[in-house]
Short mmCIF file of N, CA, C and O in Angstrom, two decimals:
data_model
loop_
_atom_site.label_atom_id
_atom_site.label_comp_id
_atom_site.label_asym_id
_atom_site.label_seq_id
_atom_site.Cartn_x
_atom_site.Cartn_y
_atom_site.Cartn_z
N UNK A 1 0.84 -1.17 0.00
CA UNK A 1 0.00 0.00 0.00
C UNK A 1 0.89 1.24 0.00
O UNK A 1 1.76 1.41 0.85
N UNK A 2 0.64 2.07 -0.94
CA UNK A 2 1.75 3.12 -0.98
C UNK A 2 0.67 4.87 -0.53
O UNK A 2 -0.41 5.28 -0.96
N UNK A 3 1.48 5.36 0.32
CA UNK A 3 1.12 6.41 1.22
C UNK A 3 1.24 7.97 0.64
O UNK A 3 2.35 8.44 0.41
N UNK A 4 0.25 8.59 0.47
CA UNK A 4 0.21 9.88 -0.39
C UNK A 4 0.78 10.84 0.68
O UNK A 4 0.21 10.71 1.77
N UNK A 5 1.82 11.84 0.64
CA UNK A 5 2.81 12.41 1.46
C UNK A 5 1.89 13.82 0.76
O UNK A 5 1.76 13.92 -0.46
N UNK A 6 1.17 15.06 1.96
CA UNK A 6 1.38 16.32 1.90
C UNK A 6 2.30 16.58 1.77
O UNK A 6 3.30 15.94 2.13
N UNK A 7 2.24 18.13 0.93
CA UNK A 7 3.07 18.98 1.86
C UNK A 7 2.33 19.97 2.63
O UNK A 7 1.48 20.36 1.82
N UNK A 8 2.12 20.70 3.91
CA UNK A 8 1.53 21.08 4.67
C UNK A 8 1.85 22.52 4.62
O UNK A 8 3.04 22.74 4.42
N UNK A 9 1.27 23.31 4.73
CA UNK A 9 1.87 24.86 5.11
C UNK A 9 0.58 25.74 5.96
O UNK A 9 -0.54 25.32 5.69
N UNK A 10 0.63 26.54 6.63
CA UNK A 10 0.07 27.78 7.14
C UNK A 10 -0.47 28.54 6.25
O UNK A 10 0.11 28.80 5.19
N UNK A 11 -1.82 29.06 6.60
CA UNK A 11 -1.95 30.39 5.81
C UNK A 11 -2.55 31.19 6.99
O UNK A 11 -3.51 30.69 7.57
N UNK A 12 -2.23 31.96 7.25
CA UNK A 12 -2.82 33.49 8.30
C UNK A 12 -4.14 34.23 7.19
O UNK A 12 -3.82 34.96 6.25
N UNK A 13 -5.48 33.93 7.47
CA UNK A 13 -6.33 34.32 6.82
C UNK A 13 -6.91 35.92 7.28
O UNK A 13 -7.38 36.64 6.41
N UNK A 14 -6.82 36.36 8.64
CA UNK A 14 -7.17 37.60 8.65
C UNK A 14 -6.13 37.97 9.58
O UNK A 14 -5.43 37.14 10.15
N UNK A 15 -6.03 39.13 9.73
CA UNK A 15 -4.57 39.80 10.16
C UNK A 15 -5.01 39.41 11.88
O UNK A 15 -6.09 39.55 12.44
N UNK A 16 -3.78 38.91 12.38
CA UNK A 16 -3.82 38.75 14.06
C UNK A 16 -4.08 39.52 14.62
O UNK A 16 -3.28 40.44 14.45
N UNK A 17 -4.77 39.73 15.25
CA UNK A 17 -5.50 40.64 16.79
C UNK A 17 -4.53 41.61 17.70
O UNK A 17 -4.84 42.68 18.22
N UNK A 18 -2.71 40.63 17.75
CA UNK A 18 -2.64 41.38 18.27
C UNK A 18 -0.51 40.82 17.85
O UNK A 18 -0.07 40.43 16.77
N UNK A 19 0.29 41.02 19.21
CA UNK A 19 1.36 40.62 18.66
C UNK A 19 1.45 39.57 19.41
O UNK A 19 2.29 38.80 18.94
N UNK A 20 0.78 39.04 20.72
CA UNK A 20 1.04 37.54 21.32
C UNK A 20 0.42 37.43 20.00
O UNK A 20 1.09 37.68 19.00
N UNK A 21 -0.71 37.12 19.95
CA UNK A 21 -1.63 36.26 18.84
C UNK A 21 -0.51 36.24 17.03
O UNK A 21 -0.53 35.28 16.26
N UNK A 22 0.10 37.17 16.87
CA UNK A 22 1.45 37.10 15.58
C UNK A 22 1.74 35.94 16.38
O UNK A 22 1.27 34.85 16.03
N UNK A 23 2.45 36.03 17.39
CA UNK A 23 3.82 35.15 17.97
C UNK A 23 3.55 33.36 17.80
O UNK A 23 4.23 32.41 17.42
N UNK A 24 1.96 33.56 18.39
CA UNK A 24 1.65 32.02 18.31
C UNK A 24 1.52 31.35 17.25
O UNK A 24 1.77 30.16 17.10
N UNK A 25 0.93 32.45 16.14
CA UNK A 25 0.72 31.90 14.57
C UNK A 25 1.76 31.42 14.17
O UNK A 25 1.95 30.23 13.91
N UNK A 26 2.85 32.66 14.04
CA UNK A 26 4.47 32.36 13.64
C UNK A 26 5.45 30.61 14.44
O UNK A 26 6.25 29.72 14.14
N UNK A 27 4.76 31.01 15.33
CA UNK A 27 5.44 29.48 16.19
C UNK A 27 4.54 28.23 15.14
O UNK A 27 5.19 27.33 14.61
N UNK A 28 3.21 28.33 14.98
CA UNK A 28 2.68 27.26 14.25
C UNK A 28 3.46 27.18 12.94
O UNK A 28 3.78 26.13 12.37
N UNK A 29 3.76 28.62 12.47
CA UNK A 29 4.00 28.12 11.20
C UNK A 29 5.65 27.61 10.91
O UNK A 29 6.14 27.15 9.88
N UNK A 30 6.23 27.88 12.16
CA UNK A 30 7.54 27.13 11.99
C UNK A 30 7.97 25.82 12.05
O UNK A 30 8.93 25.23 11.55
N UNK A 31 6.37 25.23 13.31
CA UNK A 31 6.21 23.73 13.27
C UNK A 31 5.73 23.01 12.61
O UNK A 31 5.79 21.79 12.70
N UNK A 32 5.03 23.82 11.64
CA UNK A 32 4.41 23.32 10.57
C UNK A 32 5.42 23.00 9.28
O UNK A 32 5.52 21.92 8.69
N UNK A 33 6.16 24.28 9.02
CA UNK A 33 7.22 23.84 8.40
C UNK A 33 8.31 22.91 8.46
O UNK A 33 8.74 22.29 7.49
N UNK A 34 8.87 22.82 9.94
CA UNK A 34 9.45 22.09 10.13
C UNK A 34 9.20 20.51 9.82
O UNK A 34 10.03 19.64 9.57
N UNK A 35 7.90 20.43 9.91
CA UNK A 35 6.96 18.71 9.81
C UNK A 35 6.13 19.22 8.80
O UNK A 35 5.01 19.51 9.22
N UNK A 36 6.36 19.52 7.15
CA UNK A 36 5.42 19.77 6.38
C UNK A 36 5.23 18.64 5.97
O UNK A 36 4.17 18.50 5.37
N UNK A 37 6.16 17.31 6.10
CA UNK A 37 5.63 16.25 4.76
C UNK A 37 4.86 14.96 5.67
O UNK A 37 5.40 14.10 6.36
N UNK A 38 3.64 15.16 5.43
CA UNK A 38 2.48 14.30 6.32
C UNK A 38 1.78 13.43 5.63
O UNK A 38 1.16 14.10 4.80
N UNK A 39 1.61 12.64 5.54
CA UNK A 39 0.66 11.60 4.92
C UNK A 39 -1.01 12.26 5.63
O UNK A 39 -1.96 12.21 4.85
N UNK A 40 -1.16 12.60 6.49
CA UNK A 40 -2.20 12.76 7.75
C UNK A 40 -2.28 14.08 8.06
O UNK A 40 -1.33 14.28 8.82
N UNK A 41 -2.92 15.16 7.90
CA UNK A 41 -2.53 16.52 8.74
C UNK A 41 -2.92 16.39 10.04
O UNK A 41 -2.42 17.14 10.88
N UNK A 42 -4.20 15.09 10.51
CA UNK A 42 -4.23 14.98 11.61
C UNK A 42 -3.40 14.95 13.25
O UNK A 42 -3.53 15.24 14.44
N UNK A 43 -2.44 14.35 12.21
CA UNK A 43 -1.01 14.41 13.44
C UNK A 43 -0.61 15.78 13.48
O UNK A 43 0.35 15.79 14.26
N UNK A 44 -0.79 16.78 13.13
CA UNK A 44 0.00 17.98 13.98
C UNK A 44 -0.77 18.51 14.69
O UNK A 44 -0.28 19.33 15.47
N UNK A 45 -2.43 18.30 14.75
CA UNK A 45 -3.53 19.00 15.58
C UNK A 45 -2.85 19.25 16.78
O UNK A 45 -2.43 20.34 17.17
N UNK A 46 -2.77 18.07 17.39
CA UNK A 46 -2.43 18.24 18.76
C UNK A 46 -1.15 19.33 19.59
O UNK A 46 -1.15 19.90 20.68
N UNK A 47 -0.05 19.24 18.38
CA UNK A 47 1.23 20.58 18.36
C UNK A 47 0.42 21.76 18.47
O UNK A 47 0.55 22.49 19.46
N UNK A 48 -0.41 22.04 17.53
CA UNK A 48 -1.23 23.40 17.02
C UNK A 48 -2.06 23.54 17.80
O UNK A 48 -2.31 24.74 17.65
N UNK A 49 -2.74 23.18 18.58
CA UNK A 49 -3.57 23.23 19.94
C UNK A 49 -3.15 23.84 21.12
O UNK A 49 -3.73 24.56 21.94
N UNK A 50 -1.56 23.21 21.00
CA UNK A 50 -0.99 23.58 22.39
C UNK A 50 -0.45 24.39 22.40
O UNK A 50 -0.42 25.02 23.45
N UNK A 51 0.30 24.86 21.29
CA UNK A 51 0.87 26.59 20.58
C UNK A 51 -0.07 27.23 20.26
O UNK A 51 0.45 28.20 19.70
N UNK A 52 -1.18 27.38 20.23
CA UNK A 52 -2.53 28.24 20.15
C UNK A 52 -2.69 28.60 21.26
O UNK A 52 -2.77 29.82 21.42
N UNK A 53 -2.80 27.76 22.40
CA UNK A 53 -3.69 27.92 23.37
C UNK A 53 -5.46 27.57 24.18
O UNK A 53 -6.04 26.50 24.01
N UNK A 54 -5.85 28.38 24.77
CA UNK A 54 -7.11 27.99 25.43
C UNK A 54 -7.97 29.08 24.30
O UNK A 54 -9.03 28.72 23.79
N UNK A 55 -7.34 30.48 24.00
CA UNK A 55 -8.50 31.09 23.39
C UNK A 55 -9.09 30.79 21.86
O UNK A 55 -9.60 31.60 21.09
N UNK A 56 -8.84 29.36 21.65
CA UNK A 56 -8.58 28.72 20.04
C UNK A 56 -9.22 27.74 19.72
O UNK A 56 -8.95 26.77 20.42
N UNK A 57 -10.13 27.53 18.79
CA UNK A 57 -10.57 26.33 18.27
C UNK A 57 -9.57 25.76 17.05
O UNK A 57 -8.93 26.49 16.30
N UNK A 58 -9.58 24.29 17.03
CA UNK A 58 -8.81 24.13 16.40
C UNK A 58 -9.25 22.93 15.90
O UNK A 58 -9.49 22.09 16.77
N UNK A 59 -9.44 22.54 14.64
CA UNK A 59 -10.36 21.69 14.01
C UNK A 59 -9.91 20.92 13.06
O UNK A 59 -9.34 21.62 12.22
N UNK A 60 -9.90 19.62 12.76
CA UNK A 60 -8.99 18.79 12.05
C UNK A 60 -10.05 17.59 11.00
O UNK A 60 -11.15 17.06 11.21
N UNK A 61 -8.96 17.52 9.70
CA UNK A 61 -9.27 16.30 9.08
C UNK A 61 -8.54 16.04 8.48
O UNK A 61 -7.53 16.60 8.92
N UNK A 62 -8.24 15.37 7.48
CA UNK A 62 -7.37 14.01 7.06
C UNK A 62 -6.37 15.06 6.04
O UNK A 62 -5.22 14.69 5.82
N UNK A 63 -6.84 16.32 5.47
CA UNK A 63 -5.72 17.19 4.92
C UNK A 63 -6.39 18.51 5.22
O UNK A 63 -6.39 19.26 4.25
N UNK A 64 -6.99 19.03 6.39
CA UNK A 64 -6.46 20.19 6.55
C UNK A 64 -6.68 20.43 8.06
O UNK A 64 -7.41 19.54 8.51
N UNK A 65 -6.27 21.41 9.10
CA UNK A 65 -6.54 21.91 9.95
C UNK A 65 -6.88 23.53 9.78
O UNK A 65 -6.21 24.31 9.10
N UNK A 66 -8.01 23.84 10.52
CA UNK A 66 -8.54 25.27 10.91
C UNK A 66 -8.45 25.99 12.36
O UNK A 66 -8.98 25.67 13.42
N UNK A 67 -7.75 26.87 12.12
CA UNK A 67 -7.99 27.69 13.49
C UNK A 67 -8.84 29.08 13.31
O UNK A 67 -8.77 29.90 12.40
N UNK A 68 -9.91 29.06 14.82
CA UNK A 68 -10.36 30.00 14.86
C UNK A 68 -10.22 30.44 16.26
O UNK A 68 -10.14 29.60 17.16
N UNK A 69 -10.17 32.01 16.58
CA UNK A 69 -10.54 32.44 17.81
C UNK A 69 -12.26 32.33 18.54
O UNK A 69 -13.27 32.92 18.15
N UNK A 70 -12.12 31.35 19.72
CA UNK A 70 -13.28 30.72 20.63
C UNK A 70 -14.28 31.88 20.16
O UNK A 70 -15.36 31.50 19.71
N UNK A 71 -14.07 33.03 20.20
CA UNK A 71 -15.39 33.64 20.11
C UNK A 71 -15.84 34.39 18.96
O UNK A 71 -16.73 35.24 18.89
N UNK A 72 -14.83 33.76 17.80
CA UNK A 72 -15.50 34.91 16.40
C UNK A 72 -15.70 33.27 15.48
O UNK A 72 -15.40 32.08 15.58
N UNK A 73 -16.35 34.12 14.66
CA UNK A 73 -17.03 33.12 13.51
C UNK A 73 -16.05 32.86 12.34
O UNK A 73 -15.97 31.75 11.82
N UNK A 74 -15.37 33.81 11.97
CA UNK A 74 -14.25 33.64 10.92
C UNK A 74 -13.46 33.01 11.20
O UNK A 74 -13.03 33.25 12.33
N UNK A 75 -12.84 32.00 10.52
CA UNK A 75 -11.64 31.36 10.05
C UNK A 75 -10.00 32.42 10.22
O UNK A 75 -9.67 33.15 9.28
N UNK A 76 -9.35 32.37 11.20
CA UNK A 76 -8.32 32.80 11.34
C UNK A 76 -7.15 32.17 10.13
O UNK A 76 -6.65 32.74 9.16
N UNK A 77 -7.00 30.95 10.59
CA UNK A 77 -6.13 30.30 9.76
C UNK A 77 -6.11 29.12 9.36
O UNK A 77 -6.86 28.35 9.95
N UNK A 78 -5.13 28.48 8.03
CA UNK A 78 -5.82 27.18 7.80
C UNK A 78 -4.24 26.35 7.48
O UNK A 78 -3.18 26.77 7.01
N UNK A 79 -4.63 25.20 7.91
CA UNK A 79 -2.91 24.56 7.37
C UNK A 79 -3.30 23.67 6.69
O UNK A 79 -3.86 22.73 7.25
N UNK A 80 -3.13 23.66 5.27
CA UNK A 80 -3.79 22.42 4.16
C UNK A 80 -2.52 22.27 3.22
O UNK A 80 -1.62 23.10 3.23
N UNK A 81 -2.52 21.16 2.40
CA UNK A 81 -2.00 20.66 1.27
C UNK A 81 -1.48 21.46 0.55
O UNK A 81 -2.27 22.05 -0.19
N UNK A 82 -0.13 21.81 0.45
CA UNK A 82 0.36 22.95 -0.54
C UNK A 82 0.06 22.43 -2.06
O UNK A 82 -0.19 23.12 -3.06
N UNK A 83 0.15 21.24 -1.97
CA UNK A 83 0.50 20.51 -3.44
C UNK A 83 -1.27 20.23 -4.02
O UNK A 83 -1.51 19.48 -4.96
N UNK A 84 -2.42 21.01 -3.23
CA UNK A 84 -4.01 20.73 -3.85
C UNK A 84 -4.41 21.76 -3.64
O UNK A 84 -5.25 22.22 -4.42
N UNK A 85 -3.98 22.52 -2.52
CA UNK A 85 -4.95 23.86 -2.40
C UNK A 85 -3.90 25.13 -2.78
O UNK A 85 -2.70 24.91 -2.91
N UNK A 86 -4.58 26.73 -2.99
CA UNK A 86 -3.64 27.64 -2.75
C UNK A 86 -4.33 28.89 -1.76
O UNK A 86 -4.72 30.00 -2.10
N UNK A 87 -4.32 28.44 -0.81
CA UNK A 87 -4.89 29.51 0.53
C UNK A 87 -3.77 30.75 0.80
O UNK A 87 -2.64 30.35 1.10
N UNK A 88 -3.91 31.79 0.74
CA UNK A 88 -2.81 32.80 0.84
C UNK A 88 -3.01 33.65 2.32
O UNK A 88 -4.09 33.92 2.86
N UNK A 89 -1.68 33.98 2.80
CA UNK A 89 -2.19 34.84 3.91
C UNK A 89 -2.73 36.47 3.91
O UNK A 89 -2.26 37.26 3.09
N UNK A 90 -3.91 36.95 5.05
CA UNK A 90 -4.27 37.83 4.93
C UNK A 90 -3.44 39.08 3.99
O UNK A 90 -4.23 39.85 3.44
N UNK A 91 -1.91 39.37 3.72
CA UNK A 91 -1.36 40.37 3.15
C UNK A 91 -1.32 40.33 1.75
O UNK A 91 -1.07 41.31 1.05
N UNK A 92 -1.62 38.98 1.23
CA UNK A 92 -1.19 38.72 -0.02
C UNK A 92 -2.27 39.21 -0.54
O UNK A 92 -3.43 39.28 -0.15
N UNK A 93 -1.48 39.67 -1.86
CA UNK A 93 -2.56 40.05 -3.05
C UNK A 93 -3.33 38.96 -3.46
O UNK A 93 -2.80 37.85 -3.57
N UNK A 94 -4.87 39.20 -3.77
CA UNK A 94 -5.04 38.02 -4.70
C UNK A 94 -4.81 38.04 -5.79
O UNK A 94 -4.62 39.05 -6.46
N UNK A 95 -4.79 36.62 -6.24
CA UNK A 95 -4.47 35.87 -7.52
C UNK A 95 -5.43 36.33 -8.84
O UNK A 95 -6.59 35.91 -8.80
N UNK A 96 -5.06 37.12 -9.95
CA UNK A 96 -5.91 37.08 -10.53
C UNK A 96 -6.61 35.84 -11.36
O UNK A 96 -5.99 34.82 -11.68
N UNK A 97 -7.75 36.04 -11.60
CA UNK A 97 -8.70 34.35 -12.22
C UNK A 97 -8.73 35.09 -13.47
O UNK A 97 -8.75 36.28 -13.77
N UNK A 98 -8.74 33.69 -14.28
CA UNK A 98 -9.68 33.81 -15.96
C UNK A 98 -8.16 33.54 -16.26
O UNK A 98 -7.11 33.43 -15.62
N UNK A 99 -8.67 33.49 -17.88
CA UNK A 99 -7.36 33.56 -18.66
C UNK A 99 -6.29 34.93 -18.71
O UNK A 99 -6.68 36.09 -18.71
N UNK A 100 -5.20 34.60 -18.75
CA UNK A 100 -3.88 35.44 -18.38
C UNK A 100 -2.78 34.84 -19.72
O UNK A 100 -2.17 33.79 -19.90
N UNK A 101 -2.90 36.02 -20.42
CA UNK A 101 -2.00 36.50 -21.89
C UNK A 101 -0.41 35.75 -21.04
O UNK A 101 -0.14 35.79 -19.84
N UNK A 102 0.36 35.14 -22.14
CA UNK A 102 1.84 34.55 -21.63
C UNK A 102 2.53 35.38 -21.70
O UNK A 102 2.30 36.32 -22.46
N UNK A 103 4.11 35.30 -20.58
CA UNK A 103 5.06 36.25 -20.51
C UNK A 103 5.69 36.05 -21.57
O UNK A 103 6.58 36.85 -21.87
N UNK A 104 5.48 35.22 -22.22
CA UNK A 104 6.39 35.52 -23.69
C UNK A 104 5.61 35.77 -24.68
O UNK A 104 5.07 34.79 -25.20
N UNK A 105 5.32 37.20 -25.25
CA UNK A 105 4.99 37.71 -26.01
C UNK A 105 4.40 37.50 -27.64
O UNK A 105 3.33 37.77 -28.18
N UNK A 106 5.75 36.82 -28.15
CA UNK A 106 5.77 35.92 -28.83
C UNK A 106 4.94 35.27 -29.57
O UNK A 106 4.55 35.42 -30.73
N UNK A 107 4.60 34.17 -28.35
CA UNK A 107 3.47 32.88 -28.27
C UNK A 107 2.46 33.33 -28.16
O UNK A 107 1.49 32.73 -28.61
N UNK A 108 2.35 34.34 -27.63
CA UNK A 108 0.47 34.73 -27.04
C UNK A 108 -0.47 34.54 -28.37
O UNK A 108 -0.14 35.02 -29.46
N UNK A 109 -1.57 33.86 -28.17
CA UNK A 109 -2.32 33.46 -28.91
C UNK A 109 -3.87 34.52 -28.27
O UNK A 109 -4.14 34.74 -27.09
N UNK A 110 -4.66 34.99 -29.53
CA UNK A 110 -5.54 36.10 -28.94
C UNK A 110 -6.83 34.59 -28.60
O UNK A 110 -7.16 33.55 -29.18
N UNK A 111 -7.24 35.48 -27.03
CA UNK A 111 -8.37 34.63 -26.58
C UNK A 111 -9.96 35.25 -27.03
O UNK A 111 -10.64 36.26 -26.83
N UNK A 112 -10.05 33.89 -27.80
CA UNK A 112 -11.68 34.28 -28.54
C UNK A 112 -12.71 34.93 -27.40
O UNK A 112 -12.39 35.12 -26.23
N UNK A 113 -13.75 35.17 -27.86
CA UNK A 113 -14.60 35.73 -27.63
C UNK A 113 -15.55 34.91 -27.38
O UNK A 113 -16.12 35.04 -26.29
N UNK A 114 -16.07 33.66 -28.49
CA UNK A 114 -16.55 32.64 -28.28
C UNK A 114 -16.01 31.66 -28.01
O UNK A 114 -14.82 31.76 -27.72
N UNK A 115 -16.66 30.24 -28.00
CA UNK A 115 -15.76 29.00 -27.78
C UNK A 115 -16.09 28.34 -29.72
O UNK A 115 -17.12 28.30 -30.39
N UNK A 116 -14.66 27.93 -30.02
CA UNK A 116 -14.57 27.51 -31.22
C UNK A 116 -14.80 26.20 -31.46
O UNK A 116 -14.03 25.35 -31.01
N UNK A 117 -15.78 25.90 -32.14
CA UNK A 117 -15.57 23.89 -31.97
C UNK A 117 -14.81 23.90 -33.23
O UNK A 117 -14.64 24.77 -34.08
N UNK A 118 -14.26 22.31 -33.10
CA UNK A 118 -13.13 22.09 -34.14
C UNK A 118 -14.07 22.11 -35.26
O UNK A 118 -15.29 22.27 -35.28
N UNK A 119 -13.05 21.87 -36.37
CA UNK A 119 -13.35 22.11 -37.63
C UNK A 119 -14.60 20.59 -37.85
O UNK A 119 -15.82 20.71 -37.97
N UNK A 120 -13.96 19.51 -37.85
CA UNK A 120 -14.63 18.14 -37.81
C UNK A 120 -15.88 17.55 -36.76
O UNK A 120 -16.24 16.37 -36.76
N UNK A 121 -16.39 18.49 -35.97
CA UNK A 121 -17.42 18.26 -35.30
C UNK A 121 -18.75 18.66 -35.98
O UNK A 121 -18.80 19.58 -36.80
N UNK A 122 -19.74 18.00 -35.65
CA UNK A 122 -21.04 18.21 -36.21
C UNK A 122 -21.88 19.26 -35.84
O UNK A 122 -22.16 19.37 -34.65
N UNK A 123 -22.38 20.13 -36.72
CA UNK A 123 -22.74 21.64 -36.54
C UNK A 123 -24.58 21.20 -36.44
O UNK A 123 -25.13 20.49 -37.28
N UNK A 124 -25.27 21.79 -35.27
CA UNK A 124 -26.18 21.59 -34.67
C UNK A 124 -27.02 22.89 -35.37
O UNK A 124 -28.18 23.13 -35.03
#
């Protein structure tokens, strides 16, 4: 039976509360790094619990863990699968979506307007 290996990472989803609350994130995300390659993300819950603290929910399954602060509704932070998901932390820009023209100039091919069926398909 061969074992599918994460890789695990941190994302800080809304900016920390305060600078203990930085300190504890930053500690997760060093232990997280340190132990990114997991078959299980379940096994680090228990690390991330105890470097969180009491004011923290901390919520687990088979590839990701969530932390939230006990008394807000939002998702603080999430530690999932680098290699399936792309969760970014609160500072990062987002990613733009849709199609994106290539850095090589060159090649860029203009994106239709419609969708083209091939030449050999049957016209309805």
């Amino acid at each position: 039976m061969s074992t599918t290996h994460q890789q695990a990472y941190l994302a800080i989803e809304i900016k920390p509360a305060d600078e203990a609350e930085n300190e504890r994130l930053l500690a997760v995300r060093q232990y997280v790094q340190a132990h990114a390659h997991q078959s299980d993300l379940r096994a680090l819950a228990p690390y991330v619990r105890e470097l969180m603290g009491e004011g923290y929910q901390v919520v687990c399954g088979r590839s990701h863990i969530w932390m939230k602060r006990k008394e807000d509704t939002e998702r603080l932070a999430i530690i999932a699968d680098r290699l399936a998901t792309s969760y970014r932390d609160w500072y990062e820009p987002a990613t733009p979506s849709g199609p994106r023209a290539s850095i090589r100039t060159e090649e860029s091919l203009p994106i239709p307007d419609q969708v083209m069926m091939p030449a050999n398909s049957p016209q309805h």
